[in-house]
PDB file of C-alpha atoms in Angstrom:
ATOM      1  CA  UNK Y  23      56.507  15.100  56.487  1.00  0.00           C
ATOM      2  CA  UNK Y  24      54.055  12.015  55.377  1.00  0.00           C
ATOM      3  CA  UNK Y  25      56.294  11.025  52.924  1.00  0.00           C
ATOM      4  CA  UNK Y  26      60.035  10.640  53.768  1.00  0.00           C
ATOM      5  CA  UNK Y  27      61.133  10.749  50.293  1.00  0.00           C
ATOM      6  CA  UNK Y  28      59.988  10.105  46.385  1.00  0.00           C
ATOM      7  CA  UNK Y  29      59.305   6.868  46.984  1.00  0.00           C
ATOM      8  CA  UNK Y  30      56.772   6.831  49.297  1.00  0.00           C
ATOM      9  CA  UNK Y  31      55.308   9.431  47.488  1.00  0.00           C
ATOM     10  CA  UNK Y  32      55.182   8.210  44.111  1.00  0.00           C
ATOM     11  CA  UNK Y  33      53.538   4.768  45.552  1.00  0.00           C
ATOM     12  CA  UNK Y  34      51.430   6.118  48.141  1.00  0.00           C
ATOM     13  CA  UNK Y  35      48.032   4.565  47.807  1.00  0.00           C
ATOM     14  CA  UNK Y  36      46.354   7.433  49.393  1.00  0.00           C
ATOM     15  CA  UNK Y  37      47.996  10.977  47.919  1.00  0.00           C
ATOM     16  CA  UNK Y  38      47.566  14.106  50.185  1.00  0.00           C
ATOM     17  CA  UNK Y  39      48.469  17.360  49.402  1.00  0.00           C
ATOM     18  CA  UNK Y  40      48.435  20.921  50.558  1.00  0.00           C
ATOM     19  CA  UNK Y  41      49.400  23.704  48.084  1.00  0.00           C
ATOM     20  CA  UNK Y  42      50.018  27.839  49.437  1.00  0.00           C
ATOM     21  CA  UNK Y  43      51.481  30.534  47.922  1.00  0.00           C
ATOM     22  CA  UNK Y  44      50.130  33.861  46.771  1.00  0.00           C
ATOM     23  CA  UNK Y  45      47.204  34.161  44.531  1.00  0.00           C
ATOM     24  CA  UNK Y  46      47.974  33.883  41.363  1.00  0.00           C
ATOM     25  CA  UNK Y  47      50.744  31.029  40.900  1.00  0.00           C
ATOM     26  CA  UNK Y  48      48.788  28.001  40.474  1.00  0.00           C
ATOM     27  CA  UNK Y  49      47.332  26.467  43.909  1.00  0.00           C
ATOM     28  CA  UNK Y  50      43.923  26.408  41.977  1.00  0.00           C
ATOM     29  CA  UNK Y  51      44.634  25.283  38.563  1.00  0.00           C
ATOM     30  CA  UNK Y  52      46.595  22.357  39.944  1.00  0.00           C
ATOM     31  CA  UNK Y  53      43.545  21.466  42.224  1.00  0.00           C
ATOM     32  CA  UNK Y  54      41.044  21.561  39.902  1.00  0.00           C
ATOM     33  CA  UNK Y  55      43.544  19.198  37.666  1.00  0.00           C
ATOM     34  CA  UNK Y  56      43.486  16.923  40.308  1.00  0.00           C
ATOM     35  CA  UNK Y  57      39.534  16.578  41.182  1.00  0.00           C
ATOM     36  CA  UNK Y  58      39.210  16.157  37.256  1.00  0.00           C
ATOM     37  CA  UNK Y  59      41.726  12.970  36.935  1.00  0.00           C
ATOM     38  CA  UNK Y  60      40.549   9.764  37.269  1.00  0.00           C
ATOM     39  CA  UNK Y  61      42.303   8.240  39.822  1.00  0.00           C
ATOM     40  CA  UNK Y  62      39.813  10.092  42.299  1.00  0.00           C
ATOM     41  CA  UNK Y  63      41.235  13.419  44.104  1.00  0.00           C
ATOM     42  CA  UNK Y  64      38.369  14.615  46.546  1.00  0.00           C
ATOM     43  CA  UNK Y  65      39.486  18.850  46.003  1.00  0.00           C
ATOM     44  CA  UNK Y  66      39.065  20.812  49.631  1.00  0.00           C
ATOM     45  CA  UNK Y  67      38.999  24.664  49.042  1.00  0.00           C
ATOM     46  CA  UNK Y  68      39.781  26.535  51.906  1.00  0.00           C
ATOM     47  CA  UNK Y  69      38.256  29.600  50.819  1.00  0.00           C
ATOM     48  CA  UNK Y  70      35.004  28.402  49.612  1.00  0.00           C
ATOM     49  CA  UNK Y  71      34.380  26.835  53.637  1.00  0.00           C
ATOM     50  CA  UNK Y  72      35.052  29.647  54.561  1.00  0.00           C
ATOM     51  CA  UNK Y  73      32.578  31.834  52.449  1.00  0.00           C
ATOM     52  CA  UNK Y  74      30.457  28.984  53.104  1.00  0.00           C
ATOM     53  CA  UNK Y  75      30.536  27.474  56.307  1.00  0.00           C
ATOM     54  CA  UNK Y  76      32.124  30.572  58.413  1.00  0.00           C
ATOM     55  CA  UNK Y  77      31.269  33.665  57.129  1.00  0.00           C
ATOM     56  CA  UNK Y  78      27.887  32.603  55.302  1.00  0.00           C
ATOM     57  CA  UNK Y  79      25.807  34.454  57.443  1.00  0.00           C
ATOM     58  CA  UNK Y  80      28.009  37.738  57.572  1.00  0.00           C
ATOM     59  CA  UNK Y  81      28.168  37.570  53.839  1.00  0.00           C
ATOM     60  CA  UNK Y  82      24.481  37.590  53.526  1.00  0.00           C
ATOM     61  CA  UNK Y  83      23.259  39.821  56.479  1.00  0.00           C
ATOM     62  CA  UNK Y  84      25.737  42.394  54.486  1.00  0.00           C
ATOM     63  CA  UNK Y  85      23.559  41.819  51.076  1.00  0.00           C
ATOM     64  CA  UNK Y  86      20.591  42.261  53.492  1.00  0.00           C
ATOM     65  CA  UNK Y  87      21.628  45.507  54.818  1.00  0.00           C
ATOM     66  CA  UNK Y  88      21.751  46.408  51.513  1.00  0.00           C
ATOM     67  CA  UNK Y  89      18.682  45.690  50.275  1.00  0.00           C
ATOM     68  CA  UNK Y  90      17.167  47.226  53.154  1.00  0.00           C
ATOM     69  CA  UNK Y  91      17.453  50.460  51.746  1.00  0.00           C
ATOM     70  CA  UNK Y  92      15.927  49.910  48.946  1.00  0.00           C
ATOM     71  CA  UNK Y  93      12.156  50.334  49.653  1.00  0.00           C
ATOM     72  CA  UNK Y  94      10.839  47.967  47.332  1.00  0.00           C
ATOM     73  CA  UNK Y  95      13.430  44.931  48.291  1.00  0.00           C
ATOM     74  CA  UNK Y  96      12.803  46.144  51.966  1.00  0.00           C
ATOM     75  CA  UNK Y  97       9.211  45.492  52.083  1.00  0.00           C
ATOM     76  CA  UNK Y  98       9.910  42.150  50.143  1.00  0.00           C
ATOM     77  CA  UNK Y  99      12.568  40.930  52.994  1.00  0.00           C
ATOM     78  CA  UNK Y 100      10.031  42.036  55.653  1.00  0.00           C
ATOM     79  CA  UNK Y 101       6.903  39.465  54.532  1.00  0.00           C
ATOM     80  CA  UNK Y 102       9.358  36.535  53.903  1.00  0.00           C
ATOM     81  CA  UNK Y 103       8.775  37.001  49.935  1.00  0.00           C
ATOM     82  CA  UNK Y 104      12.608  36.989  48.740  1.00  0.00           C
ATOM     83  CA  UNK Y 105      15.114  34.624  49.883  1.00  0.00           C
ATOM     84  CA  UNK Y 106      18.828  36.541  49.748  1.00  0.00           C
ATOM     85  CA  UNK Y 107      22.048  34.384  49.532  1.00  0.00           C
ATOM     86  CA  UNK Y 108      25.676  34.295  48.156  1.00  0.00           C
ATOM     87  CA  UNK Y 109      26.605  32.184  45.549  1.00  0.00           C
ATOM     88  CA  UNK Y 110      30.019  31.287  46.074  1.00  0.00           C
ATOM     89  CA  UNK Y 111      31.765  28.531  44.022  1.00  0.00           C
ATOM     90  CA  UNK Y 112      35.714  27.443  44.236  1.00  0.00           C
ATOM     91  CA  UNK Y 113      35.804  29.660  41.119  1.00  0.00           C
ATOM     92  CA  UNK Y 114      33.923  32.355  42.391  1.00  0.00           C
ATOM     93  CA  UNK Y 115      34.631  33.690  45.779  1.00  0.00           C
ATOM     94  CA  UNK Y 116      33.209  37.418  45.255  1.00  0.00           C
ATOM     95  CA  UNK Y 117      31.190  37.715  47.985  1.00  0.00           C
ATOM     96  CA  UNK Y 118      34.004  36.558  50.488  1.00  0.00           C
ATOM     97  CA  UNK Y 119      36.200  39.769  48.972  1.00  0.00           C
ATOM     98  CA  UNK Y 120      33.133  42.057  48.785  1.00  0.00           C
ATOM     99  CA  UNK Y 121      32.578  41.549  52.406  1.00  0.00           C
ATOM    100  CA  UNK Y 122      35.816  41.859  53.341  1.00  0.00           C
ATOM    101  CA  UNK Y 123      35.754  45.360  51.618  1.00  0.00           C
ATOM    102  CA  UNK Y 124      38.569  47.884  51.880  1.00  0.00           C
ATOM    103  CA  UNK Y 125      39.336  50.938  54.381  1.00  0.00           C
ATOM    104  CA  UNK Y 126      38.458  53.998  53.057  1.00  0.00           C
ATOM    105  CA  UNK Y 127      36.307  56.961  52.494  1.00  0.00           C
ATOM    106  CA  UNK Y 128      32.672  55.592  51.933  1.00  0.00           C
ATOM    107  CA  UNK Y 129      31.715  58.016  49.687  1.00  0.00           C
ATOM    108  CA  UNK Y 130      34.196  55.935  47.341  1.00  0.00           C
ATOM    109  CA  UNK Y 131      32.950  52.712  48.361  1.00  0.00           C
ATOM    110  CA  UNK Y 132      34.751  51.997  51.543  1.00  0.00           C
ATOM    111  CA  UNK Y 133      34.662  50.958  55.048  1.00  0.00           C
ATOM    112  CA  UNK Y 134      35.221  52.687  58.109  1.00  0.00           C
ATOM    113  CA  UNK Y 135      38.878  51.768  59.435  1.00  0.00           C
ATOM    114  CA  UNK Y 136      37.219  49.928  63.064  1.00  0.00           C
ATOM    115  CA  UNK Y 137      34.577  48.117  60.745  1.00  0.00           C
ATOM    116  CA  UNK Y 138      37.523  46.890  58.409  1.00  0.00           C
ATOM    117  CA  UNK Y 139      39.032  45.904  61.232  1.00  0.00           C
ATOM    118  CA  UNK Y 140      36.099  43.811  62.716  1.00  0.00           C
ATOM    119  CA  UNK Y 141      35.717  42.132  59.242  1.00  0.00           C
ATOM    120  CA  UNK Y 142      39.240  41.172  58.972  1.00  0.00           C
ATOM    121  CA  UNK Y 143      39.310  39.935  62.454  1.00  0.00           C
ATOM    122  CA  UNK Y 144      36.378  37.591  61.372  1.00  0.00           C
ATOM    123  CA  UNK Y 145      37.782  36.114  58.436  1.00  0.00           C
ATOM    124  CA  UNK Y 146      41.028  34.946  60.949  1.00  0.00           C
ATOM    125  CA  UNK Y 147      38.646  33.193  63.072  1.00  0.00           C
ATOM    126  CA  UNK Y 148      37.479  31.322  59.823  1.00  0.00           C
ATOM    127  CA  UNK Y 149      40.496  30.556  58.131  1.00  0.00           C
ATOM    128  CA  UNK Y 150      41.299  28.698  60.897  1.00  0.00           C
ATOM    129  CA  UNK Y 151      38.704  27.089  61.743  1.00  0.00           C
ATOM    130  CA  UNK Y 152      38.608  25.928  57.979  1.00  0.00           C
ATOM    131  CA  UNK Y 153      42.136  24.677  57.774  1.00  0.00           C
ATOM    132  CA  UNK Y 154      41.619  22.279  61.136  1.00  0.00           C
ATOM    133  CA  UNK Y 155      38.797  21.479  59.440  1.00  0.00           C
ATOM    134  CA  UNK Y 156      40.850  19.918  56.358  1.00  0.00           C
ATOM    135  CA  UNK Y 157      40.996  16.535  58.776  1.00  0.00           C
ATOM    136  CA  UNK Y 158      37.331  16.271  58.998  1.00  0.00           C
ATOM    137  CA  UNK Y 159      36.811  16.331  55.327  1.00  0.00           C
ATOM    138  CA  UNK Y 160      40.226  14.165  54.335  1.00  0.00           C
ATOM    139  CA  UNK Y 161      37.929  11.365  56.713  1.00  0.00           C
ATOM    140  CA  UNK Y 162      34.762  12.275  54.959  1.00  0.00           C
ATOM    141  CA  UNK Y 163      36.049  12.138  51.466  1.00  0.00           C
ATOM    142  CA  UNK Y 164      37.146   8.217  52.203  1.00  0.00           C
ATOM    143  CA  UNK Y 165      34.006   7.488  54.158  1.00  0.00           C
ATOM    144  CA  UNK Y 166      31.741   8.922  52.262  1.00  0.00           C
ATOM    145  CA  UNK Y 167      32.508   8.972  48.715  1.00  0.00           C
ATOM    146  CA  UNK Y 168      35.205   6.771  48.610  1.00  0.00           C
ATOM    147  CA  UNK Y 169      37.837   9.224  47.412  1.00  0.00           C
ATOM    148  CA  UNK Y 170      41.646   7.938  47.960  1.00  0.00           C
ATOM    149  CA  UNK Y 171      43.655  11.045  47.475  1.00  0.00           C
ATOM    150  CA  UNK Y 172      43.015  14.551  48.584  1.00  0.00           C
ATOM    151  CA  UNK Y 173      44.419  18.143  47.501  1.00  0.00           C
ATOM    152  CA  UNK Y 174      43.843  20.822  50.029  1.00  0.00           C
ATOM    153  CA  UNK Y 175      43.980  24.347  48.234  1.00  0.00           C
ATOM    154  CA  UNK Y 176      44.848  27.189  50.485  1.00  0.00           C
ATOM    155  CA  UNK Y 177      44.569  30.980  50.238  1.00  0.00           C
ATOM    156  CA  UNK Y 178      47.462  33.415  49.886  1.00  0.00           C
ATOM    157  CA  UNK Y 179      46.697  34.273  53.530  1.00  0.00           C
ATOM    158  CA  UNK Y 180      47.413  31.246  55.557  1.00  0.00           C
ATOM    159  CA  UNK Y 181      51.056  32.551  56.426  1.00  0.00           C
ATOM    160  CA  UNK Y 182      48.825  35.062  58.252  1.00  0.00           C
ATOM    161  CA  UNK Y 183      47.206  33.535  60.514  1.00  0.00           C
ATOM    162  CA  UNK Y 184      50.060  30.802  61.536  1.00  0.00           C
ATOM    163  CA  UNK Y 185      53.253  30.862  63.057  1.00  0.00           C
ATOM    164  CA  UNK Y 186      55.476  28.917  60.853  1.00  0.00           C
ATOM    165  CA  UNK Y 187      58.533  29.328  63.182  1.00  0.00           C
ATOM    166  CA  UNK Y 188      56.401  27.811  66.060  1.00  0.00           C
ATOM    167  CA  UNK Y 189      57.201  24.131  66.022  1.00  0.00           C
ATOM    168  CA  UNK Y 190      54.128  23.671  68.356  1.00  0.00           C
ATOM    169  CA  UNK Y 191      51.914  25.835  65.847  1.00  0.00           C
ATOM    170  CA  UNK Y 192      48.594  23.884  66.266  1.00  0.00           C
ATOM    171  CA  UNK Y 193      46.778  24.478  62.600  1.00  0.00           C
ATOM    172  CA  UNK Y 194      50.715  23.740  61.029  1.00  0.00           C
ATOM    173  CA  UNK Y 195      51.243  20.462  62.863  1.00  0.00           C
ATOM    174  CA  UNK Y 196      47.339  19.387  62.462  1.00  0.00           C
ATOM    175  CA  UNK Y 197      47.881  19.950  58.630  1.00  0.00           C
ATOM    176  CA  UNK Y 198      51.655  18.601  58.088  1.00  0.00           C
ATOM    177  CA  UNK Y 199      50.774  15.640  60.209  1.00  0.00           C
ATOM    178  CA  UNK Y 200      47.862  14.521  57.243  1.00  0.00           C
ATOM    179  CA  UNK Y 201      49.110  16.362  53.623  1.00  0.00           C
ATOM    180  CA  UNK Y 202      52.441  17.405  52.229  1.00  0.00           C
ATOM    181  CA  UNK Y 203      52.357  20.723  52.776  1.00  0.00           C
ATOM    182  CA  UNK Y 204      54.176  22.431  49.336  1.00  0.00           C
ATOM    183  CA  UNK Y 205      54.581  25.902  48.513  1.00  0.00           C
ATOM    184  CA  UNK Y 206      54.122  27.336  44.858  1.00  0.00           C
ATOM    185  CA  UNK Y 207      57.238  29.902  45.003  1.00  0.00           C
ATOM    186  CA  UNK Y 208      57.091  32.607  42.367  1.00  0.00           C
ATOM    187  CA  UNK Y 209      59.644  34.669  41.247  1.00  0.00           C
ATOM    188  CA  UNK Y 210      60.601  38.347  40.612  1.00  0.00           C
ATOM    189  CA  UNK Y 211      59.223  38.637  37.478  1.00  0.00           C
ATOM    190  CA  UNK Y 212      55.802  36.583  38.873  1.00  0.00           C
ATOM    191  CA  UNK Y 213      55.601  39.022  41.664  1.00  0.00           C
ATOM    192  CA  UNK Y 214      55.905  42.317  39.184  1.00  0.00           C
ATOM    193  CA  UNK Y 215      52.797  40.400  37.240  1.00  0.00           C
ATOM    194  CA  UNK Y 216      50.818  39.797  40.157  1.00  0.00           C
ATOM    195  CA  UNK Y 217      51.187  43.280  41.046  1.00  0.00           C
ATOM    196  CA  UNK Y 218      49.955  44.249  37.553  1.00  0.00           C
ATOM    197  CA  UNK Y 219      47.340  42.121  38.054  1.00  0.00           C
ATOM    198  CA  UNK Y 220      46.191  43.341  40.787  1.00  0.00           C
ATOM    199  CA  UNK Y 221      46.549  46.957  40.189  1.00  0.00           C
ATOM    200  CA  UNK Y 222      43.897  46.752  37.181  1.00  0.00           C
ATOM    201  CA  UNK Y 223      41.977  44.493  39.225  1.00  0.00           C
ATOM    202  CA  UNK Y 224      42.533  45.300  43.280  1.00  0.00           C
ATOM    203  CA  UNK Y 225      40.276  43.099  45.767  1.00  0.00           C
ATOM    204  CA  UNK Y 226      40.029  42.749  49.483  1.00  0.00           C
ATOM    205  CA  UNK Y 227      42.488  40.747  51.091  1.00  0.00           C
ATOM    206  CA  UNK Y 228      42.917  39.665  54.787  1.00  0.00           C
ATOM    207  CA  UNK Y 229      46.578  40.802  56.600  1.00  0.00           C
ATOM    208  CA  UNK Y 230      47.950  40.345  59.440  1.00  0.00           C
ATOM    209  CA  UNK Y 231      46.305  42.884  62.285  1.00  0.00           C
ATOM    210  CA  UNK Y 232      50.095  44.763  63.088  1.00  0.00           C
ATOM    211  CA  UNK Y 233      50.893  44.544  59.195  1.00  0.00           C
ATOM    212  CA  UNK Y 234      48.060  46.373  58.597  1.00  0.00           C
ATOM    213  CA  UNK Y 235      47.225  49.052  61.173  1.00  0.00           C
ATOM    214  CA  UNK Y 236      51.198  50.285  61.111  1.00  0.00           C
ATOM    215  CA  UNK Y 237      50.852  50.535  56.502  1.00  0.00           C
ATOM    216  CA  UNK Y 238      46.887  52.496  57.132  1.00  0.00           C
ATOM    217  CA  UNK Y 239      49.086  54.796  59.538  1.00  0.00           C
ATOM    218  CA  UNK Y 240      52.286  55.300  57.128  1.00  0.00           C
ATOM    219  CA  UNK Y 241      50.214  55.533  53.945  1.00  0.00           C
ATOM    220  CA  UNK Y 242      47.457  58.189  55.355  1.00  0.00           C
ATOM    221  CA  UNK Y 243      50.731  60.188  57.796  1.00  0.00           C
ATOM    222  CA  UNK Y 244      52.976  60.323  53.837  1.00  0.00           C
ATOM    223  CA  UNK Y 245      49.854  61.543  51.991  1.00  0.00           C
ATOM    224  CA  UNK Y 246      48.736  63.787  54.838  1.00  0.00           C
ATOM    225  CA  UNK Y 247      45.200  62.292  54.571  1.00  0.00           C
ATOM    226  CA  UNK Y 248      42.450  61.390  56.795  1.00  0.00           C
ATOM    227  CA  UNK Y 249      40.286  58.154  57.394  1.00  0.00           C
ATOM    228  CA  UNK Y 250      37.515  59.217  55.530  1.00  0.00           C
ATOM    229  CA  UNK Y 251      39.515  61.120  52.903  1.00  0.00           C
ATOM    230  CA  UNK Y 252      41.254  57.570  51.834  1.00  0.00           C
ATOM    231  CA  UNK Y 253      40.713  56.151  48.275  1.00  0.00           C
ATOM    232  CA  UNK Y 254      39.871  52.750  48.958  1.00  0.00           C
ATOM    233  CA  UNK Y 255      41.606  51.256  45.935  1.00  0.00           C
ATOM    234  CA  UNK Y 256      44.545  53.506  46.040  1.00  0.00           C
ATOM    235  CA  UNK Y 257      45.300  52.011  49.571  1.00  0.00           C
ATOM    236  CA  UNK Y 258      45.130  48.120  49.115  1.00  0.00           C
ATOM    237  CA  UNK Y 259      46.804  48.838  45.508  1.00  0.00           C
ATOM    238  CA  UNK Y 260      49.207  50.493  47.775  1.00  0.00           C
ATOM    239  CA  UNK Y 261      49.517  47.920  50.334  1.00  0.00           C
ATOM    240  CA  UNK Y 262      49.598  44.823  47.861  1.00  0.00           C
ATOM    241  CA  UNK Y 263      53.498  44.886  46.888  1.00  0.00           C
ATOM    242  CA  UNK Y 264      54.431  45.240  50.652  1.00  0.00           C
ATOM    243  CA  UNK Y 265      52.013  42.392  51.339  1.00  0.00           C
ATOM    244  CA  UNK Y 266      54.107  40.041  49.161  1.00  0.00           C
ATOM    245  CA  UNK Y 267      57.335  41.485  50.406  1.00  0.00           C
ATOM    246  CA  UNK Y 268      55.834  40.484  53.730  1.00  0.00           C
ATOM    247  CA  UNK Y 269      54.700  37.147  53.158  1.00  0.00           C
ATOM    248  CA  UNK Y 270      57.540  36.006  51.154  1.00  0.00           C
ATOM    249  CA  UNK Y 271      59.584  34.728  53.973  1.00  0.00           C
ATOM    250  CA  UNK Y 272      56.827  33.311  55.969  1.00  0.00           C
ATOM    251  CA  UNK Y 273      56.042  30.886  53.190  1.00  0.00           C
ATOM    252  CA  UNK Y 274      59.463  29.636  52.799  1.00  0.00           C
ATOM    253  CA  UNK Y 275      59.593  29.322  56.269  1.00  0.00           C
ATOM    254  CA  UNK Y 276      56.593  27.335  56.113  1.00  0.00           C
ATOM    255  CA  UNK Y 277      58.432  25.302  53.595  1.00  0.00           C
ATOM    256  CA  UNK Y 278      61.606  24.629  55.054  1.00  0.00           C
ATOM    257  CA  UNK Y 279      60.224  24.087  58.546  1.00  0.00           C
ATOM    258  CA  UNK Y 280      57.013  22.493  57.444  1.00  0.00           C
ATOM    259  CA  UNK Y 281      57.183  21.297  54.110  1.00  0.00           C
ATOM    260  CA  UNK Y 282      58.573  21.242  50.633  1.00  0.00           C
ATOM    261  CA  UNK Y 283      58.795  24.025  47.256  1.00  0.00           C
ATOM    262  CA  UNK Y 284      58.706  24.170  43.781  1.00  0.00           C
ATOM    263  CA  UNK Y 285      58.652  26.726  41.132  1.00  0.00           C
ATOM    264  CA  UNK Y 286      55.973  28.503  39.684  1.00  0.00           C
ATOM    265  CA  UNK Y 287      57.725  28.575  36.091  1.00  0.00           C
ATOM    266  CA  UNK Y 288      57.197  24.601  36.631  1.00  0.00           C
ATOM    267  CA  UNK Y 289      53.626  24.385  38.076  1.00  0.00           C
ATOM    268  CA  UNK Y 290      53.332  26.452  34.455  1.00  0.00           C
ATOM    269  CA  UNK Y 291      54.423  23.305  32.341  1.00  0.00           C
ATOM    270  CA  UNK Y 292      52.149  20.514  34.440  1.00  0.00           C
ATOM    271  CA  UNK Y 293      49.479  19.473  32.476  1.00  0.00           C
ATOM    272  CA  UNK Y 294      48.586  16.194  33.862  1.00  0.00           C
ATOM    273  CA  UNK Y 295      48.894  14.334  37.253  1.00  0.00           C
ATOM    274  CA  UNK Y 296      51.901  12.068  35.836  1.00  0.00           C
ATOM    275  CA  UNK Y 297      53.407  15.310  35.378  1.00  0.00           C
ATOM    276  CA  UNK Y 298      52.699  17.033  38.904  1.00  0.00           C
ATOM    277  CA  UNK Y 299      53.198  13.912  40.916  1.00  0.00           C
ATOM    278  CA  UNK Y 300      56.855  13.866  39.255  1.00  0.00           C
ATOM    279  CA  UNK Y 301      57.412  17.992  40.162  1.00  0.00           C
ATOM    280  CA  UNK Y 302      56.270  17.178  43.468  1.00  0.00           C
ATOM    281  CA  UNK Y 303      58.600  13.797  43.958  1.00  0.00           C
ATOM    282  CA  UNK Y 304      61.873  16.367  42.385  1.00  0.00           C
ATOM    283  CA  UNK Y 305      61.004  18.183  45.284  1.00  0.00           C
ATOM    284  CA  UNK Y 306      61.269  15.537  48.050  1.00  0.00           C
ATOM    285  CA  UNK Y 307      64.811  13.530  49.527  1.00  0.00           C
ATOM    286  CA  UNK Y 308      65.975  10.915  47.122  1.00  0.00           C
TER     287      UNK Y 308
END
């Protein structure tokens, strides 16, 4: 770790941290705390590059596919006469989870199982891509506007696409090597309430390839279903609480081998920087 213990954390002159954890628990709120106090936090979303930088182009061919059958927008896209983008913020990352879409029968909104695939196998390549890119812009928010601390916040899928029992994983020791890497841990009851949360609200989420071809096999072979007879949002609702159960262990592997913890129920009570940069020195050697 970059800082050995509470010391060196609470008098670093140049802060850098990395929050993951599921969606839900904090990583966000705490970052946008952070870009907001006025000791100067430059706030690196992974998500957003992603939307952004990696997956710009898929996001908005998709919108332009759309268009295209309408006859009216058609002919507009053909002569050059409407300009089609996403407008993704770090608050708003809907057209990241509308491209990503969910397997299912189209009629209901959904993708083919292969095209699913394809799109999920994209956003891997750009998550990491994004997180070694987290160096780059650590460098560019010193040289450029003169930044001297630096949050990193992560999406719920990073446990995905590293190995955090590797102790040669490249994107884990790029990262640990330049942040403190510390994982918002929820509990039993936060897990039942992201469920909730989800279930009134499901969106597309990226898994792990194996993860999720053996859960479209068990939940299609239990319901005696096929591809195209699959409600979309019956399946990732479905899928969600044995997504947690899944991840659950890689995070706090990623914290014991790579980093520290702390609680959700405490991330809940920060309200200022004094107050996180004491949660995160708790969590650090004395």
């Amino acid at each position: 770790m970059i800082y050995a213990n509470r010391a060196e954390w609470r008098t670093a002159s140049r802060k850098r941290v990395l929050f993951f954890g599921m969606s839900g628990l904090g990583k966000t709120y705490l970052a946008n705390m952070l870009r907001a106090a006025p000791t100067g936090w430059f706030h690196y979303s992974v998500d957003y590059r992603i939307g952004t930088r990696y997956m710009g182009e898929y996001i908005a061919d998709n919108f332009k596919r759309e268009a295209m059958k309408n006859p009216f927008l058609a002919e507009l896209l053909l002569s050059d006469s409407v300009y089609i983008a996403s407008n993704i913020t770090f608050d708003n990352l809907a057209p990241l989870s509308t491209y990503l879409g969910k397997p299912g029968s189209e009629a209901k909104g959904g993708l083919t199982f292969e095209d699913y695939m394809i799109r999920q196998n994209q956003h891997r390549g750009a998550e990491q891509a994004a997180l070694m890119d987290t160096t780059y812009f650590i460098d560019r928010s010193q040289a450029i506007y003169g930044l001297p601390h630096f949050v990193c916040d992560c999406g719920g899928s990073i446990c995905e696409v590293v190995d955090p029992e590797d102790p040669d994983d490249k994107i884990l020791r790029e990262l640990s090597d330049h942040l403190l890497m510390v994982w918002i841990e929820g509990s039993a009851e936060h897990t039942e309430e992201l469920v909730r949360r989800f279930d009134r609200a499901p969106k597309p989420m990226y898994y792990q390839p194996a993860f999720l071809e053996k859960k479209w096999l068990q939940y299609r072979v239990e319901r005696g279903l096929r591809e195209d007879e699959v409600n979309p949002d019956d399946f990732i609702r479905w899928t969600y609480h044995q997504a947690l159960d899944h991840r659950q262990p890689r995070y706090a592997a990623m914290a014991r081998n790579w980093g520290v913890k702390i609680a959700a129920s405490d991330v809940a009570l920060v309200r200022d920087e004094k107050d996180l940069t004491s949660l995160i020195a708790s969590a650090l050697p004395a």
